[in-house]
XYZ file of C-alpha atoms in Angstrom:
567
model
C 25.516 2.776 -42.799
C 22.732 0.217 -42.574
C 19.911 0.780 -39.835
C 16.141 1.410 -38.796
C 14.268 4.541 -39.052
C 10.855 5.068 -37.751
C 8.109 7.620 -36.273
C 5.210 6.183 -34.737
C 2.857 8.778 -33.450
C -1.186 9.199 -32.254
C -1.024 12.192 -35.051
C -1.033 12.474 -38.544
C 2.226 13.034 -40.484
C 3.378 13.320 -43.797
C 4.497 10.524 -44.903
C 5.457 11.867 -48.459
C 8.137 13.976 -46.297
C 9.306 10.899 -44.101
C 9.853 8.536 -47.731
C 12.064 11.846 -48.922
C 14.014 11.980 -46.058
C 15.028 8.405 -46.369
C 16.082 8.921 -49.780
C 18.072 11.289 -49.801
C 19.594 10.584 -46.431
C 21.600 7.129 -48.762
C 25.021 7.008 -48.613
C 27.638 4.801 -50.504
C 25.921 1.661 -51.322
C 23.014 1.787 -49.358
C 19.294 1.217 -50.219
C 15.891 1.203 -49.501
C 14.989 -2.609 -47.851
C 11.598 -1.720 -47.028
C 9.256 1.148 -45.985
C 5.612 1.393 -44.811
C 3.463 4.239 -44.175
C 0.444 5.265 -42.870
C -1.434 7.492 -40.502
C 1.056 8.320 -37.704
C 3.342 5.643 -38.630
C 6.273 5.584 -40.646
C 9.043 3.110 -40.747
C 12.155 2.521 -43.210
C 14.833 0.115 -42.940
C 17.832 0.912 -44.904
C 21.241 -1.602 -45.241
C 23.903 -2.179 -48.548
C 23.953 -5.155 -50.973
C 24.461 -8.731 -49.417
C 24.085 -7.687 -45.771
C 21.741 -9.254 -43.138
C 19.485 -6.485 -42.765
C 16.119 -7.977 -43.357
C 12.410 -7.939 -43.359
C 10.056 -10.471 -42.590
C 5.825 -10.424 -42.029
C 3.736 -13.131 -40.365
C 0.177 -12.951 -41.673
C -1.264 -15.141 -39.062
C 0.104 -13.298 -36.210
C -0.130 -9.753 -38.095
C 3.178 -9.555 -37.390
C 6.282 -7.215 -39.076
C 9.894 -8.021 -38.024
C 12.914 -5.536 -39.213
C 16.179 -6.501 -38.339
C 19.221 -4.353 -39.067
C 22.228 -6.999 -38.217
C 23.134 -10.276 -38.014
C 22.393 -13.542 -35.802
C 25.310 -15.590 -35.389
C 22.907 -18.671 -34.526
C 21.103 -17.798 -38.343
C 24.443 -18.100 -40.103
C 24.190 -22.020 -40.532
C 20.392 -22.087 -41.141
C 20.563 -19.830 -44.671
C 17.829 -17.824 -43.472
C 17.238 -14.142 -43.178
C 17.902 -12.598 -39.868
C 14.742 -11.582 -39.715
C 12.994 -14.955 -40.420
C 14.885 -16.497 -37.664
C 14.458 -14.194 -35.412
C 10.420 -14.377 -36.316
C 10.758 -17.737 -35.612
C 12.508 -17.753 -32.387
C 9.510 -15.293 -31.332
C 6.892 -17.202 -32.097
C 8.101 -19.685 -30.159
C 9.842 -17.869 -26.811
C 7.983 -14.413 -27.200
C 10.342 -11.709 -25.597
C 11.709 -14.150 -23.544
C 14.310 -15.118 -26.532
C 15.666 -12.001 -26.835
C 18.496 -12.301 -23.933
C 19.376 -15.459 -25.315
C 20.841 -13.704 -28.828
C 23.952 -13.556 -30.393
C 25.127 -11.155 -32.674
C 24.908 -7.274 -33.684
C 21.276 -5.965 -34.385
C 18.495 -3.955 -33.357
C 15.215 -5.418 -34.019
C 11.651 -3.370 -34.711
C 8.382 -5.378 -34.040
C 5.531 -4.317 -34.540
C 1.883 -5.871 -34.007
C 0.156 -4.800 -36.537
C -3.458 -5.736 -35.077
C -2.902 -3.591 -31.640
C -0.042 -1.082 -33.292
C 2.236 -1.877 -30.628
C 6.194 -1.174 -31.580
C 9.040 -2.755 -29.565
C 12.619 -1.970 -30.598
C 15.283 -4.063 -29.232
C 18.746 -3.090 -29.035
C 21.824 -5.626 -28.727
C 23.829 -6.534 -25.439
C 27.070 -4.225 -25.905
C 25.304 -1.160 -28.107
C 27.185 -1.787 -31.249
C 24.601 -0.589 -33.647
C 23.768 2.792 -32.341
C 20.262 4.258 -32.494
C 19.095 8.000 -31.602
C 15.755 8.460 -30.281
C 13.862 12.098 -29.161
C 12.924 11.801 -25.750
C 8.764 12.180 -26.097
C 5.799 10.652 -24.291
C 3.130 10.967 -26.886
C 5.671 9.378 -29.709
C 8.337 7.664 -30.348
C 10.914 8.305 -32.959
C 13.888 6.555 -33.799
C 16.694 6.712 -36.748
C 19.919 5.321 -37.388
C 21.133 8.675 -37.691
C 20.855 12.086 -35.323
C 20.514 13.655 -38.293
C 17.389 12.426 -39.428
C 15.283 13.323 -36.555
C 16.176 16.473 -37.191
C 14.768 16.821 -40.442
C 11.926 15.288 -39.677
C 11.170 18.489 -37.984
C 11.088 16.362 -34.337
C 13.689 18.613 -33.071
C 15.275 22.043 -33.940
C 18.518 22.153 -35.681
C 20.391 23.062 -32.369
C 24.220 22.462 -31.033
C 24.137 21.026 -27.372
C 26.909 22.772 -25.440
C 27.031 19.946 -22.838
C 28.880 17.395 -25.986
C 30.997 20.795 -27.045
C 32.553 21.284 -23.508
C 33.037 16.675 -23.388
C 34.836 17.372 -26.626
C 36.718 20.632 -25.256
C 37.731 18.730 -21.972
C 37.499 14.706 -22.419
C 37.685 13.974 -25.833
C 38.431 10.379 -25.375
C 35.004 9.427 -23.742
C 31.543 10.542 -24.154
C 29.986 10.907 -20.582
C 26.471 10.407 -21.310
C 23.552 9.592 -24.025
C 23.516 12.896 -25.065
C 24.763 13.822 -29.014
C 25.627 17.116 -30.656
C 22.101 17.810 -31.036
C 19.911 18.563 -28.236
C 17.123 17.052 -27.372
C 18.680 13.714 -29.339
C 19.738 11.122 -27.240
C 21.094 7.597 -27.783
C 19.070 4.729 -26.962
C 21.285 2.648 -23.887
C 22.262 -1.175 -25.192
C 20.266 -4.212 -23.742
C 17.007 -2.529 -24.136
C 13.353 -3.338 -24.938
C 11.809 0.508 -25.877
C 7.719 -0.331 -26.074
C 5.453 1.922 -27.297
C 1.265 2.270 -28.407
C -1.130 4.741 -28.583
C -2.788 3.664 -25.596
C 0.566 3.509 -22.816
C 3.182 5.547 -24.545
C 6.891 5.265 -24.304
C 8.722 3.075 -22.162
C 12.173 1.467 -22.149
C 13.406 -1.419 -20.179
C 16.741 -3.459 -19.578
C 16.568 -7.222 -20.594
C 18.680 -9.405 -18.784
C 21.224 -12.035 -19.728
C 23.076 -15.115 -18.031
C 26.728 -15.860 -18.820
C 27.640 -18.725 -20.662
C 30.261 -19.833 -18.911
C 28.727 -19.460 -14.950
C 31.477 -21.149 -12.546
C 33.838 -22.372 -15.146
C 37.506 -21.830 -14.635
C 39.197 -19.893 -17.471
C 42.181 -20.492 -19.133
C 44.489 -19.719 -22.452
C 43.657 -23.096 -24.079
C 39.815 -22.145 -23.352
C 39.887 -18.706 -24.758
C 41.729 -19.836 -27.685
C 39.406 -22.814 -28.342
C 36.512 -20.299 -28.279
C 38.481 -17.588 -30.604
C 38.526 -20.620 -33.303
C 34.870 -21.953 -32.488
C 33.597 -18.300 -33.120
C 35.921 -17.468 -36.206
C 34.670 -20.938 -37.827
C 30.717 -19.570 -37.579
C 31.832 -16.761 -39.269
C 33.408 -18.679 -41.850
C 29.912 -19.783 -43.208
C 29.534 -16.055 -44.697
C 30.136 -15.741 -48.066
C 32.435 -13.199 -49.445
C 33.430 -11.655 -46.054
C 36.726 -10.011 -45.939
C 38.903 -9.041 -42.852
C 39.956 -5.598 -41.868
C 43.718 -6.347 -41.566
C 46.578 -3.533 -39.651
C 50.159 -4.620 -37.941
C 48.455 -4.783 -34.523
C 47.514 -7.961 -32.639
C 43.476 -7.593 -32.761
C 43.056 -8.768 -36.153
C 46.043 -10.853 -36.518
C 44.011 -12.786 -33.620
C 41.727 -13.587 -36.009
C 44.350 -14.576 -38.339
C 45.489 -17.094 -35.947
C 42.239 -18.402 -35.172
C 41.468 -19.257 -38.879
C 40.050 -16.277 -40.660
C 40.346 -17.833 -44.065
C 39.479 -14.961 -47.438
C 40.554 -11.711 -48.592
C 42.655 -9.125 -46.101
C 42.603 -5.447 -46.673
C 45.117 -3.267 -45.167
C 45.280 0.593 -45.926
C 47.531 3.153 -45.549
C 49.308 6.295 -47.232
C 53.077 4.657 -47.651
C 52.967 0.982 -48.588
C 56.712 0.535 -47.119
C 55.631 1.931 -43.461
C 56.237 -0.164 -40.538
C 52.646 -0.929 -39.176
C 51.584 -1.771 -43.323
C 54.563 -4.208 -44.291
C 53.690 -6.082 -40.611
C 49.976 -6.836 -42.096
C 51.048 -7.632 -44.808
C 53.647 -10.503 -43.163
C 50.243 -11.482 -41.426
C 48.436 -12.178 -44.770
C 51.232 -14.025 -45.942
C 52.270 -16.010 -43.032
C 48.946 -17.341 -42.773
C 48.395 -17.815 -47.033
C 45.339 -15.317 -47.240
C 45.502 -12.647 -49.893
C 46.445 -9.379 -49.391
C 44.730 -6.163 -50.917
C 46.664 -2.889 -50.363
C 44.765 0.274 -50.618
C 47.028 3.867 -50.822
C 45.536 6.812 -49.179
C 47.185 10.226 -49.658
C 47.650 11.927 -46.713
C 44.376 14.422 -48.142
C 42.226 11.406 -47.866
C 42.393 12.096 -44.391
C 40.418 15.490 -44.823
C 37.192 15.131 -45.515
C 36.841 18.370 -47.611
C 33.522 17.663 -48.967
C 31.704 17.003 -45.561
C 30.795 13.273 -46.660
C 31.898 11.804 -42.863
C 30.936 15.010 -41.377
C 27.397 14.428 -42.568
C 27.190 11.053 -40.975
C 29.107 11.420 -37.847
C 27.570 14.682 -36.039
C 30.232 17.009 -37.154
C 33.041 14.924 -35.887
C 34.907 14.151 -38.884
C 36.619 16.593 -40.759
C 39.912 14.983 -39.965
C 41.288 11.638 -39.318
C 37.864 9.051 -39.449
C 36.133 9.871 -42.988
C 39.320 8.522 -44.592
C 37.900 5.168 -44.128
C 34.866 6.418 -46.788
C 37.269 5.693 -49.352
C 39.065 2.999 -48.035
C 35.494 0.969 -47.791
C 34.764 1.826 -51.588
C 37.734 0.434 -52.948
C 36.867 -2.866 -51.013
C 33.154 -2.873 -51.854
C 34.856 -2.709 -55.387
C 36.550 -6.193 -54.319
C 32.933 -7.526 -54.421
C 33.188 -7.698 -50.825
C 29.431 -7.963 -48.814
C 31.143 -7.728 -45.570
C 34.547 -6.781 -43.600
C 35.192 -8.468 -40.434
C 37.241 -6.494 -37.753
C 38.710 -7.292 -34.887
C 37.005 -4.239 -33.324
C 38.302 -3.128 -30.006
C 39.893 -6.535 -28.652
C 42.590 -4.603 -27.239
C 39.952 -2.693 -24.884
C 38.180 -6.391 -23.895
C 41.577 -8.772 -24.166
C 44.168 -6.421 -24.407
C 43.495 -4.171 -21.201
C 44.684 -0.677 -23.419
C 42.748 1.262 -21.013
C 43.851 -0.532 -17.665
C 46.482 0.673 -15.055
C 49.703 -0.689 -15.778
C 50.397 -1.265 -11.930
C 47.417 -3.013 -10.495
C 48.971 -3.116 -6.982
C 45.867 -2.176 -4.813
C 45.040 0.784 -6.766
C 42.564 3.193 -4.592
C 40.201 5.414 -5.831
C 41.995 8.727 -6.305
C 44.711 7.207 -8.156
C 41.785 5.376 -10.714
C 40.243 8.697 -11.058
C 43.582 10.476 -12.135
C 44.378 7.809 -14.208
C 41.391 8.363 -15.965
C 41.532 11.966 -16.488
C 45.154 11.385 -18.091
C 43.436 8.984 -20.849
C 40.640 11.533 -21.201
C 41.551 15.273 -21.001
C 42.361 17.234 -24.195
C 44.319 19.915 -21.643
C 45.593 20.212 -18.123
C 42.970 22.106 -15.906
C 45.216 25.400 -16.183
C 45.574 25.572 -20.336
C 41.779 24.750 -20.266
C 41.600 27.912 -18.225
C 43.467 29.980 -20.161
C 41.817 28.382 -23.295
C 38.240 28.829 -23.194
C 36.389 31.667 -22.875
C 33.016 30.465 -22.709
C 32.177 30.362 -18.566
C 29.286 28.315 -19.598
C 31.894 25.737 -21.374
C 33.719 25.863 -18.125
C 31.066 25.041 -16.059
C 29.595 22.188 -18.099
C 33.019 20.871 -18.220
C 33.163 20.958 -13.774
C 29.558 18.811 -14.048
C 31.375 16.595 -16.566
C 34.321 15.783 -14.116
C 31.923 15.440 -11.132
C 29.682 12.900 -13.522
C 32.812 11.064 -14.231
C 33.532 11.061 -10.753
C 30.118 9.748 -9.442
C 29.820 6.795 -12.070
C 33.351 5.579 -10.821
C 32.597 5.796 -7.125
C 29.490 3.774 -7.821
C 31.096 1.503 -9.780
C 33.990 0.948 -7.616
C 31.698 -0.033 -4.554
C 29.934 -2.598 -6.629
C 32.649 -3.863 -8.396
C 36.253 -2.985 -7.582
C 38.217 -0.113 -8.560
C 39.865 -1.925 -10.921
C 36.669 -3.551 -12.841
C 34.401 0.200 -12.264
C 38.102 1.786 -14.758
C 37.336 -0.713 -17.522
C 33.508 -0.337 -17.082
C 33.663 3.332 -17.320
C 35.734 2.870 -20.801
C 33.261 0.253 -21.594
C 30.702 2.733 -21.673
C 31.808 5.953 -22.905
C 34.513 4.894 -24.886
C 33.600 1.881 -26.412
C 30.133 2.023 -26.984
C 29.887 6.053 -27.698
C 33.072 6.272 -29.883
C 34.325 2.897 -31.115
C 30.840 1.308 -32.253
C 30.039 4.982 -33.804
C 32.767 4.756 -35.920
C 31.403 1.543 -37.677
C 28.974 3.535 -39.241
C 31.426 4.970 -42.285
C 31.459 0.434 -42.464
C 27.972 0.228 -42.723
C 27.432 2.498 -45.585
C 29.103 -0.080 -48.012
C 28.947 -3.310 -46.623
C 28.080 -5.326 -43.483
C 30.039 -5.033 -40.514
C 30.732 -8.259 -39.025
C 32.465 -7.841 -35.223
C 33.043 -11.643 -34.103
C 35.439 -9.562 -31.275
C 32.113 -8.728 -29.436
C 30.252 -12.584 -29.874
C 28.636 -13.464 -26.681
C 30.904 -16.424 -25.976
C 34.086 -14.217 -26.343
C 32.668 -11.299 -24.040
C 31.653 -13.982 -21.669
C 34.564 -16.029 -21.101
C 36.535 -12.484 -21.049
C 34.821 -11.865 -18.007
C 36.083 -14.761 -16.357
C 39.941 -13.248 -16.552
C 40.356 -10.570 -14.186
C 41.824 -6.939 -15.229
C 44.792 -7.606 -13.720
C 45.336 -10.907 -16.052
C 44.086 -8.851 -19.097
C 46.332 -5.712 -18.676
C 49.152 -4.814 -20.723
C 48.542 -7.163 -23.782
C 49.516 -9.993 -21.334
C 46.382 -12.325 -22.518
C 46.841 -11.042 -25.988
C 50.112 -12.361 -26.325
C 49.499 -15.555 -24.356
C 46.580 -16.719 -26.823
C 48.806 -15.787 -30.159
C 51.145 -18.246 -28.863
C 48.448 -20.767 -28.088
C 46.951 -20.318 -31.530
C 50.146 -19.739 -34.029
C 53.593 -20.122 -33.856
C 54.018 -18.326 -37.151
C 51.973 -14.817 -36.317
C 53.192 -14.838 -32.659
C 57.223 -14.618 -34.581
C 56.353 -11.348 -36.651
C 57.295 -7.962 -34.503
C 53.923 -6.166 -32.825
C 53.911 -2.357 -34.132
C 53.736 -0.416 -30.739
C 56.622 -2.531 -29.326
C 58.885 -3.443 -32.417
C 59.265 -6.945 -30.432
C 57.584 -10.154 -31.758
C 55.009 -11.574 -29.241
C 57.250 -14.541 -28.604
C 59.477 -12.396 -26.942
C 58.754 -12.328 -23.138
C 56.823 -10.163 -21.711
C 59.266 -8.375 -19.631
C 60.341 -6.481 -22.322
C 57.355 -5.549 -23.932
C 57.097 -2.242 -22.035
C 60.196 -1.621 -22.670
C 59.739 -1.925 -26.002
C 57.030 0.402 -26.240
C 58.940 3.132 -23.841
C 61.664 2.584 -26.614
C 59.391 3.755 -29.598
C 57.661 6.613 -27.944
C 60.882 7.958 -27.177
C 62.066 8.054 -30.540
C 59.144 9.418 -31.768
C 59.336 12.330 -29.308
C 62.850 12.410 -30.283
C 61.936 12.936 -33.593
C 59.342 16.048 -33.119
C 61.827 17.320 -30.604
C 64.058 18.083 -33.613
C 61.408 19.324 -35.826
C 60.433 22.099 -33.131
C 64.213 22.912 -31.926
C 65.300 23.634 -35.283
C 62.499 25.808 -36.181
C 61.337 22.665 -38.943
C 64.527 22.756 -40.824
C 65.245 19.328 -40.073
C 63.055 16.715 -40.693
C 62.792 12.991 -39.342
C 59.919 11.100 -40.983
C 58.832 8.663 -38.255
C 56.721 5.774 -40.735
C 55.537 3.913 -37.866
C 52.135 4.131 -38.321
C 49.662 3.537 -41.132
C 48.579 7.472 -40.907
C 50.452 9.876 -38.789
C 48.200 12.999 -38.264
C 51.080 14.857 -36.195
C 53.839 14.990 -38.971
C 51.095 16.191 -41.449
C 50.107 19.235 -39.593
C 53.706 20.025 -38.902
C 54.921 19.492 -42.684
C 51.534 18.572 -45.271
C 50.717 22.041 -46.772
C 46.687 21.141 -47.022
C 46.574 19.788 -43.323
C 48.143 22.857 -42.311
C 45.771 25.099 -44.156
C 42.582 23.210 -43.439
C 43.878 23.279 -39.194
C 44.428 27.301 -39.586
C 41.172 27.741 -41.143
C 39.184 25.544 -38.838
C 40.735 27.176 -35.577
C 42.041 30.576 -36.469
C 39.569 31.695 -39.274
C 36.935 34.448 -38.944
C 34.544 32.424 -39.855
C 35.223 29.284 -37.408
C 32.683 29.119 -34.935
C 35.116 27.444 -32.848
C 35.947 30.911 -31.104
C 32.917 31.458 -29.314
C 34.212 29.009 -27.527
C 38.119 29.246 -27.254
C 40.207 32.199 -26.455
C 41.966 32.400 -30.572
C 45.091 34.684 -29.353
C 45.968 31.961 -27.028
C 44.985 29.093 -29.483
C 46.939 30.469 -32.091
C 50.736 30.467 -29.730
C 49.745 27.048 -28.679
């Protein structure tokens, strides 16, 4: 992954130790863009070949400018993000900062006064941990590294084990695995000198689209407006599957190389993208996985993603080098447009919803376990307790939410922010480590004119499908994985259609358990499918035991491992 590391500090450190930690913290293709260091102050900025990570110093103003990300305003000028951005400081100071587009976080730093900002982007998508200190500030682009620094000891926080025991699907706070490592909140200025310390502020922003009245024919006409900026990047790529985020971008012109992976070339959701590709006359690059890519045996993801990754994610370490391979210098993705356009994490009856009903609808897209198997589960009482001040959190951000902003609006804000920002942008990271990562799903103009539909109008792929059809006849004909109905089919039927496949595939694991596993049903819907391999892949199975049921897992000073191993 690409990003900014730095230590700035009233005390001398050793900055032999901070240049060693950057290189051997590399991963995949990155390298070393830049470092400086001197008496309390030590920056790095690491990226990969052909990305915009940049670096940029103005003599007369004795000024340095890193940038880790992209403008989309720069794309057209052929300069480096971080001349433009220089530029557009010079001019507006800190005042141009809420007007930017893109994915970034920006380090300047006044060399004649040693004053440091760091600016983070509007929605968080480039995440940055930071150790909470009034005499210093330190920042990397991974946990990890703060840690080695010495800033912090090597220490599990058992607030983020109990989130993961109880509600794996969101991330309640800034905290991370490590304590006393936080996450630096999106839309903010952090300041620092020698003289005032650490502070961080929000920046504001204004809508672009104040008092306009949205429609289909709007949001498509912005889909292709955005799509064609990103056009003027050379050898960018697009992160193709059978679902209807990135066949969006299909529809709205993505023109170049599509890359689809997957562990059986003939499975459903893999033979739709590839229909995509060819439907629209892009070129189509397959790339097999076995279902042991999946395991990431050697720690490689687990390294770069807090300990999250032994399954499922660090397959994508793989994927990503066989594209880099297609002299790719970025992969565009139509990164979570079925959270922002789709409404995946919305009600499906919006008829006056009231509080208690959001908050259980929550918990049932959240919790790991009912409240009684968690009982009977964990055996940690401090677990159990963290995981009550979890629900209560949960509980208080809604409320809050809901009397600013509707019940409806606080569900997909909460999901905003613990899901989206704390999971989804994470997982861009394994991107980063081999190319750019190019998300034209989360340009200003998209997220802004989103806001003008309400959830209700959102929910259930409804605007999905509606723009397909406004954009291409051809892409809105081929069959949408999750419902096994094209997206010209009406809409009435779409649930239906999804009800449909679920119930075969419960159908299917139905027979595997009542027959003991003597009969099999491969279900090849998806382009992985983590359940069948821990019922029937030999590895899975013995990687699973051995994480959960070994004596050496540390997993049961937590959980109860008689009761996890009936479950």
């Amino acid at each position: 992954m690409s990003g900014i590391l730095c230590s700035f500090s009233s005390k001398q450190t050793n900055k032999y130790r901070f240049t060693e930690i950057i290189s051997s913290s590399l991963v995949g293709r990155q390298y070393i863009v830049d470092s400086r260091c001197s008496n309390g102050f030590n920056i790095g900025l690491v990226s990969t070949p052909g990305s915009s990570a940049s670096v940029e110093i103005c003599k007369e103003n004795n000024l340095l400018i890193y940038v880790d990300g992209y403008f989309v305003d720069a794309f057209k000028t052929k300069k480096t993000s971080a001349h433009w951005f220089l530029e557009k400081y010079l001019e507006k100071g800190q005042n141009c900062i809420s007007e930017l587009n893109g994915s970034f976080n920006i380090l300047i730093n006044d060399l004649d006064s040693d004053e440091v900002l760091i600016v983070t982007d509007r929605y968080g998508t480039r995440p940055l941990f930071y150790v909470p200190d009034d005499e210093g500030l330190s920042v990397a682009y991974r946990a990890e590294l703060l840690v080695q620094q010495g800033l912090v000891k090597k220490e599990l926080n058992q607030n983020m084990i109990a989130n993961m025991l109880s509600h794996s699907r969101i991330w309640a706070n800034d905290q991370t695995f490590y304590k006393g490592i936080n996450l630096l909140p999106a839309r903010s200025i952090i300041k620092w000198s020698i003289d005032q310390g650490v502070s961080i502020s929000e920046y504001s922003t204004t809508s672009l689209f104040k008092d306009t009245k949205p429609s289909i024919k709007g949001l498509a006409k912005i889909l292709k407006e955005v799509v064609s900026d990103f056009e003027e990047l050379p050898n960018v790529g697009l992160s193709l599957s059978g679902g209807l985020d990135s066949r969006l971008l299909l529809a709205a012109g993505f023109k170049g190389h599509t890359f689809t992976w997957g562990y059986r070339k003939d499975n459903d959701e893999i033979k739709l993208a590839e229909d995509c590709a060819i439907a629209t006359n892009n070129p189509w690059n397959f790339i097999h996985l076995t279902p042991d890519s999946f395991l990431d045996l050697d720690g490689e993801g687990d390294n770069v993603r807090e300990g999250l990754d032994l399954f499922v994610q660090s397959y994508s370490l793989k994927a990503y080098k066989r594209v880099a391979e297609a002299d790719i210098a970025g992969l565009m993705t139509g990164l979570a447009l079925d959270f922002t356009m789709g409404g995946s994490y919305s009600p499906k009856d919006f008829n006056d919803i009231k509080f208690d009903q959001a908050l259980k609808f929550i918990f049932s897209k959240t919790e790991y376990f009912s409240e009684e198997l968690r009982g009977e589960l964990i055996c940690s009482d401090d677990i159990l307790e963290s995981i009550d001040e979890i629900e209560t959190e949960i509980k208080n951000k809604l409320k809050v939410k809901a009397d600013q902003i509707g019940v409806q609006e606080a569900i997909q804000d909460l999901f905003f922010e613990t899901r989206i920002k704390r999971w989804i942008f994470h997982r861009q990271m394994w991107q980063r480590a081999y190319f750019e990562d190019y998300i034209p799903t989360f340009d200003n103009r998209v997220i802004d004119y989103l806001d003008l539909f309400t959830e209700k109008e959102r929910a259930n792929n409804k605007l999905s499908r509606e723009v397909l059809l406004e954009l291409s006849e051809p892409l809105s004909a081929i069959p949408y994985q999750r419902t096994n109905l094209p997206p010209s089919s009406p809409i009435e039927f779409w649930r239906k259609g999804a009800k449909l496949e679920e119930q075969k595939e419960k159908l299917a694991r139905t027979i595997f358990y009542r027959t003991q596993s003597k009969v099999f049903i491969p279900y090849n819907r998806y382009y992985s499918n983590f359940d069948e391999w821990l019922r029937v892949n030999l590895n899975w199975k013995k990687v699973a035991r051995e994480l959960l049921l070994s004596d050496d897992t540390q997993v049961t000073i937590f959980v109860n491992k008689d009761k996890m191993s009936k479950c």
